[in-house]
Every structure is written in structure tokens, then in C-alpha cells.
Coordinates of C-alpha atoms and ligand atoms in Angstrom, one line a residue:
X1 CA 112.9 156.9 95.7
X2 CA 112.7 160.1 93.1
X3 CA 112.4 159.3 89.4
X4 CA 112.1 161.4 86.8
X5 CA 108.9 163.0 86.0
X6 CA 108.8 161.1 82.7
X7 CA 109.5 158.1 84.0
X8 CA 106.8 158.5 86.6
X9 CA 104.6 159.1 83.9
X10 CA 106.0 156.2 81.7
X11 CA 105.0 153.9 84.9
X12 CA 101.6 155.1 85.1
X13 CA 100.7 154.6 81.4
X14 CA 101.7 151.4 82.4
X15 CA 99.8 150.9 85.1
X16 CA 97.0 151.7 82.9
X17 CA 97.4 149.0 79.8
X18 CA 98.4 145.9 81.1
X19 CA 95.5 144.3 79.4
X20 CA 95.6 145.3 76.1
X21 CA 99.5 144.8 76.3
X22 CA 98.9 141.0 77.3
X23 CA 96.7 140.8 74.1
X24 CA 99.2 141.7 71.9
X25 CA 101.8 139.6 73.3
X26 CA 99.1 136.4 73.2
X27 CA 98.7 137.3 69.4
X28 CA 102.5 137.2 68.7
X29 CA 102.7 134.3 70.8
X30 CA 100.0 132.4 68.1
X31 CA 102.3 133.1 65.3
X32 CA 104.3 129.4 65.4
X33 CA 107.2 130.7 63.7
X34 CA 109.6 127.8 64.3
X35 CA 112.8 128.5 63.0
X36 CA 114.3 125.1 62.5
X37 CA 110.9 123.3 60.5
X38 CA 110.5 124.1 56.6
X39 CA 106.9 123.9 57.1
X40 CA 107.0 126.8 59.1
X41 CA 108.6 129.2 56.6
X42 CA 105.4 130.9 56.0
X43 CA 105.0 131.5 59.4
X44 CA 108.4 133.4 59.7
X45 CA 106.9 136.0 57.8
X46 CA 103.9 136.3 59.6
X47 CA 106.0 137.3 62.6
X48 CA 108.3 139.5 61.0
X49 CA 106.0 141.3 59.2
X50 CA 103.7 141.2 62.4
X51 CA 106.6 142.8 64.0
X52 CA 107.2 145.4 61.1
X53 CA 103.5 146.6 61.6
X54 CA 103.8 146.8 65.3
X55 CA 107.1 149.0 64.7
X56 CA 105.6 151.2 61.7
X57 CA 102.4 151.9 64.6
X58 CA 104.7 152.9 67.4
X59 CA 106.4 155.4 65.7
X60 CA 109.4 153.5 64.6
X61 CA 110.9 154.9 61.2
X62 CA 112.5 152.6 58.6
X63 CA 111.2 149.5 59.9
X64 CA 111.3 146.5 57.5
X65 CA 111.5 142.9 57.1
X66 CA 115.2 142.6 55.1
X67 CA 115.7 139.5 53.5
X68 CA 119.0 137.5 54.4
X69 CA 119.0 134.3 52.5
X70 CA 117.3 132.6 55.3
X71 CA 114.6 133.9 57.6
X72 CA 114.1 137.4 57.6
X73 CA 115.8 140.1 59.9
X74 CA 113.4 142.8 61.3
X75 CA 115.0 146.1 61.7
X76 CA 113.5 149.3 63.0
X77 CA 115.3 152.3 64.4
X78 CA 114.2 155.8 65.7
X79 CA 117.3 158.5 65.7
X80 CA 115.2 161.5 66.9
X81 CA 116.9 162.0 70.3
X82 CA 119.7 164.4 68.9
X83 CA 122.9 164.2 70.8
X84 CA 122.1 161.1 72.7
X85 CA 123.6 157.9 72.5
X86 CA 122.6 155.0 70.1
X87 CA 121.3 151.7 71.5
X88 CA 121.5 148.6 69.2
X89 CA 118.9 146.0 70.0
X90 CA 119.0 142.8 69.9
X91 CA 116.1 139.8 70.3
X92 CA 115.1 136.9 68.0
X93 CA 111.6 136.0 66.8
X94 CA 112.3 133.0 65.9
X95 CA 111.2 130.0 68.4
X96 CA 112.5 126.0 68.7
X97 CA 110.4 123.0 67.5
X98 CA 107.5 121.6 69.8
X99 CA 108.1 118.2 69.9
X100 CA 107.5 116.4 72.3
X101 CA 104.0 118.2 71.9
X102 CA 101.9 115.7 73.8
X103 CA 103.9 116.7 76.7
X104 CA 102.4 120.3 76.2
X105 CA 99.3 121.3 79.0
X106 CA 97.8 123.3 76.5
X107 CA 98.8 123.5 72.6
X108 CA 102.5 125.0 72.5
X109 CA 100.7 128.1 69.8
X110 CA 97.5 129.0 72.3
X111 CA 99.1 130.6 75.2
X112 CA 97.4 130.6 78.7
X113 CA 98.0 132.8 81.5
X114 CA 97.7 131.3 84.7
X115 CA 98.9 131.5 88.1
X116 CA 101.2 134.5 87.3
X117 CA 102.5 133.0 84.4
X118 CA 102.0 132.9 80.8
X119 CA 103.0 129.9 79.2
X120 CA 103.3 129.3 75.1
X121 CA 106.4 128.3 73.3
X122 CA 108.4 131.6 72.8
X123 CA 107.0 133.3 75.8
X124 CA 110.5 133.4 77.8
X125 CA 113.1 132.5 74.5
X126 CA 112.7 135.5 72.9
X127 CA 109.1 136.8 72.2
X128 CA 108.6 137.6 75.7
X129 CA 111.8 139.9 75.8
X130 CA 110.9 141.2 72.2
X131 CA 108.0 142.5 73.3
X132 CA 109.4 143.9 76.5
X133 CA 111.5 146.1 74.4
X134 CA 108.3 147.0 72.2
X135 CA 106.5 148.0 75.5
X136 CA 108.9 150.1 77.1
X137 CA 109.6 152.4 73.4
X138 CA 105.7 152.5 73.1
X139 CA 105.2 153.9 76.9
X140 CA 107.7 156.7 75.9
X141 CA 106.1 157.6 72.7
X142 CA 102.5 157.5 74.4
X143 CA 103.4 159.4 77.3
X144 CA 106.5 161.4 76.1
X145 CA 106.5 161.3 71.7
X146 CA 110.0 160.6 71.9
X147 CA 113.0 158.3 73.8
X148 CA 115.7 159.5 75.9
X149 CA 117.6 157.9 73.4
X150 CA 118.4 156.8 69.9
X151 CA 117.5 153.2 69.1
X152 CA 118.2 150.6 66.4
X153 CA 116.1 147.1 66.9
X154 CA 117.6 144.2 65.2
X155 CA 115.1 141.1 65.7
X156 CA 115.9 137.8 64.0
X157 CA 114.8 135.0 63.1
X158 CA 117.1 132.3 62.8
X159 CA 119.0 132.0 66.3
X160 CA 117.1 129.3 67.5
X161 CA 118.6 127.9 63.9
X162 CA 122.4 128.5 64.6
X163 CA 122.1 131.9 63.2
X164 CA 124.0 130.8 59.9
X165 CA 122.6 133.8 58.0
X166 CA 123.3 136.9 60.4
X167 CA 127.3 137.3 60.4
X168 CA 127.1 138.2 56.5
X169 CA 123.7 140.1 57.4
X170 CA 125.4 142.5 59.6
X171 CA 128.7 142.9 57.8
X172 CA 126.6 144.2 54.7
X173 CA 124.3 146.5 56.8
X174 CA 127.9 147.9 58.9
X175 CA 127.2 151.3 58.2
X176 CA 123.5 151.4 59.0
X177 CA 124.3 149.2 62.6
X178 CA 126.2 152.4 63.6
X179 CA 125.7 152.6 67.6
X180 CA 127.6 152.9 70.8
X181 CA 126.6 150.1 72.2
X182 CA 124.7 147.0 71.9
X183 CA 121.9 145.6 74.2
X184 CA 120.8 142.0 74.1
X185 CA 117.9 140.5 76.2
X186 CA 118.2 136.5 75.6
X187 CA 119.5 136.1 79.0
X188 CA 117.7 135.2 82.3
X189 CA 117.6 135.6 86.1
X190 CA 119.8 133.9 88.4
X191 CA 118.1 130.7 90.5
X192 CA 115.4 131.8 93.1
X193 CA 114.5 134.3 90.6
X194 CA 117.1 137.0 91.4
X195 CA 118.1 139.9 88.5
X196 CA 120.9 139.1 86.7
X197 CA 123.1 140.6 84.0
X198 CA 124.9 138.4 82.1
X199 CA 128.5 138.6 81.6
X200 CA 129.7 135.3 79.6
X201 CA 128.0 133.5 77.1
X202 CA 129.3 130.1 75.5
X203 CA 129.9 129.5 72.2
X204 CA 128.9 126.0 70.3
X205 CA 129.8 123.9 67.1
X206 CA 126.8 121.9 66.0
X207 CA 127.3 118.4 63.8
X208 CA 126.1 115.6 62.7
X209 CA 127.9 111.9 62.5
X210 CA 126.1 110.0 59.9
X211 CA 127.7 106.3 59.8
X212 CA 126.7 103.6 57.3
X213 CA 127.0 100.2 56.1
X214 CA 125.1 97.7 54.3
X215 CA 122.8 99.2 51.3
X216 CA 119.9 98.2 52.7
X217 CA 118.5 97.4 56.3
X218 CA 119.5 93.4 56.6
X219 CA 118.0 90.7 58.5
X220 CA 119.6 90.0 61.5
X221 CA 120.0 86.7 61.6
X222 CA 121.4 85.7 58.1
X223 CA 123.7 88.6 58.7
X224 CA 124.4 89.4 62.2
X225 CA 127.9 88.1 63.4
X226 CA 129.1 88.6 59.4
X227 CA 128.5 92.8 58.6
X228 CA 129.4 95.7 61.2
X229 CA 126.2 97.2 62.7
X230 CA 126.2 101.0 62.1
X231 CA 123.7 101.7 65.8
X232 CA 126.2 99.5 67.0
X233 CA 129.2 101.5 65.6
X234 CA 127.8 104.5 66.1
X235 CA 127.1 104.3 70.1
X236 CA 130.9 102.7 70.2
X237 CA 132.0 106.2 68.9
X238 CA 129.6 108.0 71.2
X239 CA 131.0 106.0 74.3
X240 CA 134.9 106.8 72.9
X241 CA 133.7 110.5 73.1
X242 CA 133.8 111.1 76.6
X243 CA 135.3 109.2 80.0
X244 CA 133.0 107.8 82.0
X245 CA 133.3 111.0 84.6
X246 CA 131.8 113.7 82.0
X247 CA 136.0 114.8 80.8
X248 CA 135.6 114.8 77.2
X249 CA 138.0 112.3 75.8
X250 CA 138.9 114.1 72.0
X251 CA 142.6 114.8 72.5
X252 CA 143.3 118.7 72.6
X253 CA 139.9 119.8 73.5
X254 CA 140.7 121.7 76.4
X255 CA 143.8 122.8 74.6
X256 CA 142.4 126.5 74.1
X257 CA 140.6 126.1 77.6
X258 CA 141.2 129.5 79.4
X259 CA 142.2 128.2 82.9
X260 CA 140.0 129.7 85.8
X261 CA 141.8 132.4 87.6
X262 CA 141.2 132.0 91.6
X263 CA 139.3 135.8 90.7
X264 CA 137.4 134.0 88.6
X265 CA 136.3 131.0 91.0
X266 CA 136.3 133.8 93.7
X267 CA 133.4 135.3 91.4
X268 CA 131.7 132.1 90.8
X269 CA 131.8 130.6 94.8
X270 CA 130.0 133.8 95.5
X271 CA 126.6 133.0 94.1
X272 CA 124.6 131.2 96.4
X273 CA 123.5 128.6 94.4
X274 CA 121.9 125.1 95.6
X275 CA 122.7 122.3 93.5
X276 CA 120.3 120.1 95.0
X277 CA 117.3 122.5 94.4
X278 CA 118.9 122.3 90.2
X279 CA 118.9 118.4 90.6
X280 CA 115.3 118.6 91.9
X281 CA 113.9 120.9 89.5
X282 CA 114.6 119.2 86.5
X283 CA 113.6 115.7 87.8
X284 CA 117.2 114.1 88.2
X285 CA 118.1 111.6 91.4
X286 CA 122.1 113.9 91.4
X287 CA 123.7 116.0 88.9
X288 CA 126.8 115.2 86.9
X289 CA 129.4 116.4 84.9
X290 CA 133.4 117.3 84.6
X291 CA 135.0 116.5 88.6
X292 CA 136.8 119.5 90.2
X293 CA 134.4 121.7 88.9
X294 CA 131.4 123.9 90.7
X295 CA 128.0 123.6 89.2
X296 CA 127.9 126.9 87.9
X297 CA 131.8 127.0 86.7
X298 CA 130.8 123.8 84.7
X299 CA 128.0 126.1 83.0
X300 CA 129.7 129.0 82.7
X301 CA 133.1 128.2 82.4
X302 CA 134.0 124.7 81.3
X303 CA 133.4 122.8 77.5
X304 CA 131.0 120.6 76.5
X305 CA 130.1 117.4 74.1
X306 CA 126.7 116.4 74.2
X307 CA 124.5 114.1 71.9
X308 CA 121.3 116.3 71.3
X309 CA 119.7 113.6 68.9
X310 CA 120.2 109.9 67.8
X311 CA 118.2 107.5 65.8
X312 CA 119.0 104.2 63.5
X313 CA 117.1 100.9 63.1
X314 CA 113.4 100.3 64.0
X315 CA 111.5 102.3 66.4
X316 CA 108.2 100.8 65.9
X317 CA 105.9 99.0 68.2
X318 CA 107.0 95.5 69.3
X319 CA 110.1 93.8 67.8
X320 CA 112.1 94.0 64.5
X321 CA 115.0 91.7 63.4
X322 CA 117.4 93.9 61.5
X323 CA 120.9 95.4 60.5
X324 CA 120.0 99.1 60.1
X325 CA 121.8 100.1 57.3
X326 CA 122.8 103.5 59.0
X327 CA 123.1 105.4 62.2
X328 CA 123.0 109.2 63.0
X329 CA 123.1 111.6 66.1
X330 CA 123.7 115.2 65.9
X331 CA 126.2 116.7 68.4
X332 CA 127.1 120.2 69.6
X333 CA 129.6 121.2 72.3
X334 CA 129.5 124.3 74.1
X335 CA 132.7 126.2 74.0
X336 CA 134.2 128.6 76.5
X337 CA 137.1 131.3 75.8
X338 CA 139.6 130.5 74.0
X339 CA 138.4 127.8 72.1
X340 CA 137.4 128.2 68.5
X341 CA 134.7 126.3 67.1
X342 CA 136.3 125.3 63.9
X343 CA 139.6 123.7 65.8
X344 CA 137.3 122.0 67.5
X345 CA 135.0 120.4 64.9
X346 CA 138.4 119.5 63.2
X347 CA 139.4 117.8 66.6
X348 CA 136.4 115.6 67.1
X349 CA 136.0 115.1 63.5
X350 CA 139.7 113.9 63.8
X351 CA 139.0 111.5 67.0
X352 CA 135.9 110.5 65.2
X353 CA 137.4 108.8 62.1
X354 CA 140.5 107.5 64.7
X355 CA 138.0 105.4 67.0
X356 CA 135.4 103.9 64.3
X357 CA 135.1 100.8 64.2
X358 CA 135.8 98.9 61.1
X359 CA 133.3 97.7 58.5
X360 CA 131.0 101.5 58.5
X361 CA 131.7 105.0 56.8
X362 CA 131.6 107.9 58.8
X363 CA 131.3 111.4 58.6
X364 CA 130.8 114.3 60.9
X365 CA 129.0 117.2 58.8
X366 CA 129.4 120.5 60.7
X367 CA 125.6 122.4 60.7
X368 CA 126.5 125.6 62.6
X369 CA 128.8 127.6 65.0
X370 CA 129.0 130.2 67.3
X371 CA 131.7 132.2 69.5
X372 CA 131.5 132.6 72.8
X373 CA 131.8 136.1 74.5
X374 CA 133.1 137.5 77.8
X375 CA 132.8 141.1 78.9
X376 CA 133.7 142.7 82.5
X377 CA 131.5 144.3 84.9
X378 CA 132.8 147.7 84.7
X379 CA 131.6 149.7 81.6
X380 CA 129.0 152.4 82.7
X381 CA 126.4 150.5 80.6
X382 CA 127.0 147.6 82.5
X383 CA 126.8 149.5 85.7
X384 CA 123.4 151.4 84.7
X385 CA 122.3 148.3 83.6
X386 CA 122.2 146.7 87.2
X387 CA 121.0 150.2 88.5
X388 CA 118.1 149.8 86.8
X389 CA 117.4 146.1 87.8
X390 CA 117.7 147.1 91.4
X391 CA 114.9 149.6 91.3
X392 CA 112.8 147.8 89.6
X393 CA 112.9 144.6 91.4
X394 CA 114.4 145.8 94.5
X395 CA 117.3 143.3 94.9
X396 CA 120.7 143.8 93.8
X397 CA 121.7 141.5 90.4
X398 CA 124.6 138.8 90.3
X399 CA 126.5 139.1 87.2
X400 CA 126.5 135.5 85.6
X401 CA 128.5 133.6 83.2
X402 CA 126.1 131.3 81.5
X403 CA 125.7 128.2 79.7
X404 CA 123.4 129.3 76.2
X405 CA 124.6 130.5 73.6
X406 CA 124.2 133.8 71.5
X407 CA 126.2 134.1 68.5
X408 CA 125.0 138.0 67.8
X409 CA 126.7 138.9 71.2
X410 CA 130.5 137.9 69.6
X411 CA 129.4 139.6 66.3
X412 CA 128.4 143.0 67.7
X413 CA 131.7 142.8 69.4
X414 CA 133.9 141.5 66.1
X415 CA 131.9 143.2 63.1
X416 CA 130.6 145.9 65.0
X417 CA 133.6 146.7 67.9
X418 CA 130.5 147.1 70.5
X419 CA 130.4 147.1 73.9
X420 CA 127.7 144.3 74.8
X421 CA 125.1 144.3 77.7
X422 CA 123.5 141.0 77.7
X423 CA 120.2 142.3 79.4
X424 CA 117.5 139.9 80.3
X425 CA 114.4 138.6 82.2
X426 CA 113.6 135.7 81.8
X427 CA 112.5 133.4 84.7
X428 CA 115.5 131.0 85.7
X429 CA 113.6 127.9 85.5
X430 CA 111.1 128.7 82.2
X431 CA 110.9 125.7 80.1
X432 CA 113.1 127.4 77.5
X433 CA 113.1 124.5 74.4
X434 CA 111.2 122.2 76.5
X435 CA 107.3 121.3 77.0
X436 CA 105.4 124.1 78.7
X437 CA 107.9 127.1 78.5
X438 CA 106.6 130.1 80.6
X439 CA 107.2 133.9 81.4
X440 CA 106.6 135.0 84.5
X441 CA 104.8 138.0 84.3
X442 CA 106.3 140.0 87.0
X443 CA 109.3 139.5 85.2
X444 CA 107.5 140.4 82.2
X445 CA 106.1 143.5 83.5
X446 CA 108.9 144.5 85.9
X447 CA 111.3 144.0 82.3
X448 CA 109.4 146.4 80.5
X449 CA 109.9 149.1 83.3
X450 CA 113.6 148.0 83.8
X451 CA 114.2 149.1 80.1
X452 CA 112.3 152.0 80.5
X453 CA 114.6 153.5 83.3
X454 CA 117.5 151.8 80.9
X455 CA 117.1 154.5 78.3
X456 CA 117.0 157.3 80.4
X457 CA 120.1 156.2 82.5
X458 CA 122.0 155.1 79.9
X459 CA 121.3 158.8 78.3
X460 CA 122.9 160.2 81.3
X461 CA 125.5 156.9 81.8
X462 CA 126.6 157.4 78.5
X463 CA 126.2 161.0 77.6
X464 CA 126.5 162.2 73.8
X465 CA 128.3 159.5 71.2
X466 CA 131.8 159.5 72.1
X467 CA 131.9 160.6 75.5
X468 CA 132.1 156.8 77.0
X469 CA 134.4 154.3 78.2
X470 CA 134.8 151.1 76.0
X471 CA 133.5 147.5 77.8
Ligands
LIG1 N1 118.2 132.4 75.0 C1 119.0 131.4 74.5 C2 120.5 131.6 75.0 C3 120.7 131.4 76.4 C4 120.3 130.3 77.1 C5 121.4 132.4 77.2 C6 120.5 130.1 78.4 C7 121.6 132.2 78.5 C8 121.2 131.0 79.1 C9 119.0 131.3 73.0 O1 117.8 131.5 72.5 C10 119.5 130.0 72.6 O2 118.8 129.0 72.9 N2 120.5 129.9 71.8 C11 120.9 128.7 71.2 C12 122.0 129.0 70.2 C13 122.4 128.0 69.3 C14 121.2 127.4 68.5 C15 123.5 128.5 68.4 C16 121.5 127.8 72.3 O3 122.2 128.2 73.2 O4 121.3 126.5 72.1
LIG2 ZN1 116.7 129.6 72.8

């Protein structure tokens, strides 16, 4: 295999910095900056700005924390390749809460390397792919003072949070997002740990169902039988969401439902994918969900409702006799094309109030949404993309519709009418949101030379602005 003389020269300063490299991803890693958690505003800054310095170091010109109402965005970009094509970036910085942290090996903010792996919260989901991209730009300025292309980094810091800020972010700052094309590393490898590029993403709606009754928490004996219990009410309406076989049961959900050409389950029967070794992994006896449906079309492909939190009444140690005067959970469903996330809302809101029982007020608060996205396999992008993935880790990638969610991938298409390439690394099975998330760090490594080659073959892929195909 030939490459490039700069690329062999990119590889070999490589070679040579691992260690100091690991360093600076373990000190970005320490920064706790938790998205979701008020008490960790401070902390946002800290990461942003940490990232600004790294930037402003590397070379980078116009790198700055920019404020957005929320969280900061970091943006950084470096036009000097004249003629070449522009890259947008795309990571977040941003990381989901801890909890439960006594489930953690080692404390979530102290990262570890061991056995290969590097575990801290944020080390997959996104620092880990954040710094990838930091990596591969600093190996071309070391070795060659410039990029084979021109590159804007977008790094935020409220995706973890439903990205409620970024929309109205990018819209304003149109003119400076200018690019032909849009790359994204949030994504992950296919099971067994083979390269992917992801094609399909799934939207969400995010709310929360707050039902109440008596003013105050009552005793249960002088009132039970006499006053509706909201925990009571509020797991009958959780029960009347779905049927008993995972089909959700709001009428018109799957209205907007694209069906599933026989291409399309043509595409998805082709993975070789072992549902047992999925059931196994996560600790589970079999897996469920929707009948008539493969594993990986129910991820990819198919809507969901799920209760991601739920609390009312007494949690405390040993026994409590009361009404609870209210009930919450918080509930998101994952959305496929061509559902919109406001029809739906309105649709469970609607079955919602229609199945409550009586004696309780309800209401479903909406907290965030996000689209879903779907691009082909075919732009030259796309194609250099897997290229690249094959050399580096010497397998060919599957191309992946996927459960997650990344609401930036629908804007850059909407706002910004970008093609997308949803480029990442990620070990299949990291711990992403849960105790003990890890990177692999041959992925890691092997990411940071995959977008190394990505610049210079998408320079060539793409050729000057203008020249290329749309996704
Ligand atoms: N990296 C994930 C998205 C993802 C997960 C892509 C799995 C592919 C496979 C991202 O950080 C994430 O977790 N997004 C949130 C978005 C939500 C808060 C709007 C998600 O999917 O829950
Ligand atoms: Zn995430």
C-alpha cells in the first residue's frame, strides 16, 4: 500500500507522540462538564475555553468560545488551503450526568487506561472523537504547516442536553458555516468492532408527564379507597402507552412511518449481526421490542416510546403509608423518517389526556426535539469516507442506520443544505451514558489516522468548491 509522502510523514509523527497525546486527552477528560446539571455550568467553560486554547496552539485562526444562550459553542476554522474544499466539523463537549456513580470502577472525572482502553465519562460520547479531530489537524500542522484542506470545527456543548440552543446558533452564524460539506463523528462501529459509516440517525421528542392530586402527600389509610392516587394514575397511563408486544398504542404514531422498502430490509438482513451476543452484552435473559421487525431494523428504522425516568411517593428506607400528592416520568420517543417530532408530541399529548384516569391533572411538557436524518451511500464523500476506514483498519465498513440521535446532522442539511458524513469511532459496546464508558484506544488511535487520510482524500474526492456531486 502507497500513501502519500505526507501522509507517511503524518503517521510517523504519530508514531512518535502517543504519550503526550494520551495526556491531553486525560486532562480534557477531568474537565466534568455535564451538560444537563446547573452545577456544572462552570465547568462548561472550562472545556470550551480548554478547547479554544488547544485550537489558538495548533494553529487554528478565529477560534472562540461564542455564547448561545445556553452552553457555549466552540468554533475554530483554518481556510489556508486555497482552492480546496471546506470541511465543517462537527463534535460536542458536552458529556451526560454520572449517576448511578457508585456503579463507576474508578471516579467517572479520573480516567484510567487499562487493558487497551481508556475509560472516563466522555471518553467514547464525544471527547474521545473531539480530540481525534484535534490530533489528526495538529499531525498536519507539525509535520506539514498546513491541511490538505480548509476546515471549520463546530464543538458544542449542549447535545447531550437536546441541543435546544444550536438551530438558532447556526442560523445566525449562516454565512460564517459556509462549507461543502459537513462531517460529524458521534457515531460508532458496527458489533464485533467493525468500521462503520453511518447513514440514518433517528430523531426524538423529549417530555415530561407531571400528574397531580391532593395538595399534600395524604395518609393512606384515612384516604386510600376515597382520592385518586397520582403513582397509581400515572403507571395506568404509562401501561395505556404501549401494547403489551412493544407496538406503541398512541393512535397515528406510525402514521408518518416510512414503510421499509424490501431494498431497505435487503440492506439491513445483510449485516451479520447476532442478537444473542446484544442480549448477552447488556445483561438481559432475551431482547424485545415491536414483532415483525429485525433487531437492527427496530434500531434503525422503526419508532419508539420509552419512559427514561419515573418517580412519586416515598423512596426511603423501609415503609411509608401515603397518597403522594404527585407523579412524574419523563419520556422521549425516537423517531424515524417521516415523522415529525411536533405531530408526535401533539399525538401522545392527545392519547395522554384521553386515557387518564379520573380524580388527577395531567400534563405532558415537551423539553426538547430533534429530526431524524437519512443520507445514501453514494456521494464521493461518503465513498472516501469508507476508503479511508478500510486502510486504516483493514476491513471493509457497513453503512448503518442507527438508533441515537444527532440533531446537528438534520440542521446542516436544513439551515445549511450540506451533504452529511456521519463519521465515527467509537467502540460498539462503550458504556456511552452508562457506568464505566470507555474508548478503545485502537479505535482512538486508528480514528485519528483515518481522519488524517480523510483530508487528503476528500481534497482529491471533492476537488475545488463546486466541483462535487450533492449527497
Ligand atoms: N453519540 C450520541 C448519538 C448516537 C448514539 C449516535 C448511538 C449513534 C448511535 C449522542 O451523543 C447522543 O447521545 N445523542 C442524544 C441526543 C438527544 C439528547 C437529543 C441521544 O441520542 O440520546
Ligand atoms: Zn451521547
Amino acid at each position: 500500500m502507497s500513501v502519500s509522502d505526507a501522509i507517511a510523514a503524518v503517521e510517523g509523527y504519530l508514531d512518535g507522540t502517543q504519550q503526550e497525546r494520551l495526556d491531553e486527552y486525560q486532562a480534557f477528560l477531568r474537565i466534568p462538564s455535564i451538560s444537563a446539571l446547573t452545577a456544572h455550568t462552570a465547568d462548561m467553560t472550562t472545556a470550551a475555553d480548554w478547547l479554544v486554547g488547544r485550537m489558538q496552539a495548533m494553529g487554528m485562526t478565529d477560534a472562540e468560545a461564542s455564547p448561545t444562550g445556553g452552553h457555549p459553542i466552540v468554533y475554530g476554522e483554518w481556510l489556508g488551503a486555497e482552492g480546496a474544499p471546506t470541511v465543517l466539523v462537527y463534535g460536542h463537549y458536552d458529556v451526560q450526568p454520572v449517576d448511578p456513580i457508585e456503579q463507576w470502577v474508578r471516579p467517572p472525572f479520573e480516567p484510567r487506561i487499562e487493558d487497551g482502553r481508556i475509560y472516563a465519562r466522555g471518553a467514547a460520547d464525544d471527547k474521545g472523537q473531539v480530540h481525534i479531530h484535534l490530533c489528526a489537524a495538529r499531525a498536519w500542522f507539525q509535520t506539514q504547516g498546513r491541511l490538505p484542506i480548509n476546515v471549520k470545527y463546530l464543538f458544542e456543548g449542549e447535545e447531550e442536553s437536546g441541543s435546544v440552543n444550536f438551530d438558532r446558533w447556526v442560523e445566525a452564524n449562516r454565512d460564517r458555516l459556509r462549507a461543502d460539506l459537513a462531517v460529524i463523528s458521534d457515531t460508532g462501529f458496527f458489533q464485533g468492532n467493525h468500521p462503520a459509516v453511518t447513514i440514518g440517525l433517528r430523531g426524538i421528542t423529549y417530555a415530561q408527564i407531571d400528574v397531580r392530586g391532593p395538595r399534600q402527600d395524604l395518609h393512606s389509610g384515612t384516604y386510600g379507597g376515597n382520592v385518586q392516587n397520582p403513582a397509581n394514575a400515572l403507571a395506568a397511563i404509562i401501561t395505556g402507552l404501549r401494547h403489551p408486544d412493544g407496538r406503541i398504542a398512541v393512535p397515528g404514531f406510525y402514521d408518518q412511518v416510512r414503510s421499509l422498502s424490501d431494498a431497505d430490509r435487503a440492506q439491513f438482513a445483510r449485516l451479520d449481526f447476532d442478537a444473542a451476543a446484544l442480549a448477552h452484552e447488556v445483561g438481559v435473559a432475551e431482547l424485545f421490542g415491536e414483532p415483525d421487525f429485525s433487531v437492527l431494523e427496530r434500531r434503525g428504522a422503526r419508532p419508539t416510546l420509552d419512559v427514561n425516568g419515573i418517580w412519586a411517593g416515598f423512596q426511603g428506607e423501609g415503609a411509608k403509608t401515603i397518597i403522594p400528592a404527585e407523579a412524574h416520568a419523563k419520556i422521549s420517543c425516537r423517531l424515524v423518517p417521516d415523522m415529525d417530532p411536533r405531530v408526535t408530541l401533539d399525538r401522545v399529548r392527545a392519547h395522554v389526556a384521553a386515557i387518564a384516569p379520573p380524580g388527577v391533572r395531567v400534563e405532558v411538557r415537551g423539553i426538547h426535539d430533534g429530526m431524524w436524518s437519512l443520507t445514501g451511500i453514494d456521494h464521493p464523500a461518503t465513498q472516501a469516507a469508507a476508503h479511508c476506514l478500510r486502510e486504516v483498519f483493514g476491513e471493509e465498513p457497513v453503512y448503518l442506520r442507527e438508533g441515537g440521535s444527532i440533531p446537528a446532522a438534520a440542521t446542516f442539511g436544513s439551515v445549511l443544505g450540506l451533504p452529511v458524513v456521519l463519521l465515527g469511532f467509537t467502540p460498539p459496546d462503550d458504556q456511552a451514558h452508562s457506568p464505566n464508558e470507555f474508548m478503545r484506544l485502537d479505535n482512538y488511535e486508528g480514528g485519528i489516522r483515518t481522519v488524517a487520510r480523510y483530508w487528503e482524500a476528500l481534497a482529491s474526492a471533492l476537488g475545488p468548491p463546486g466541483s462535487s456531486g450533492s449527497a
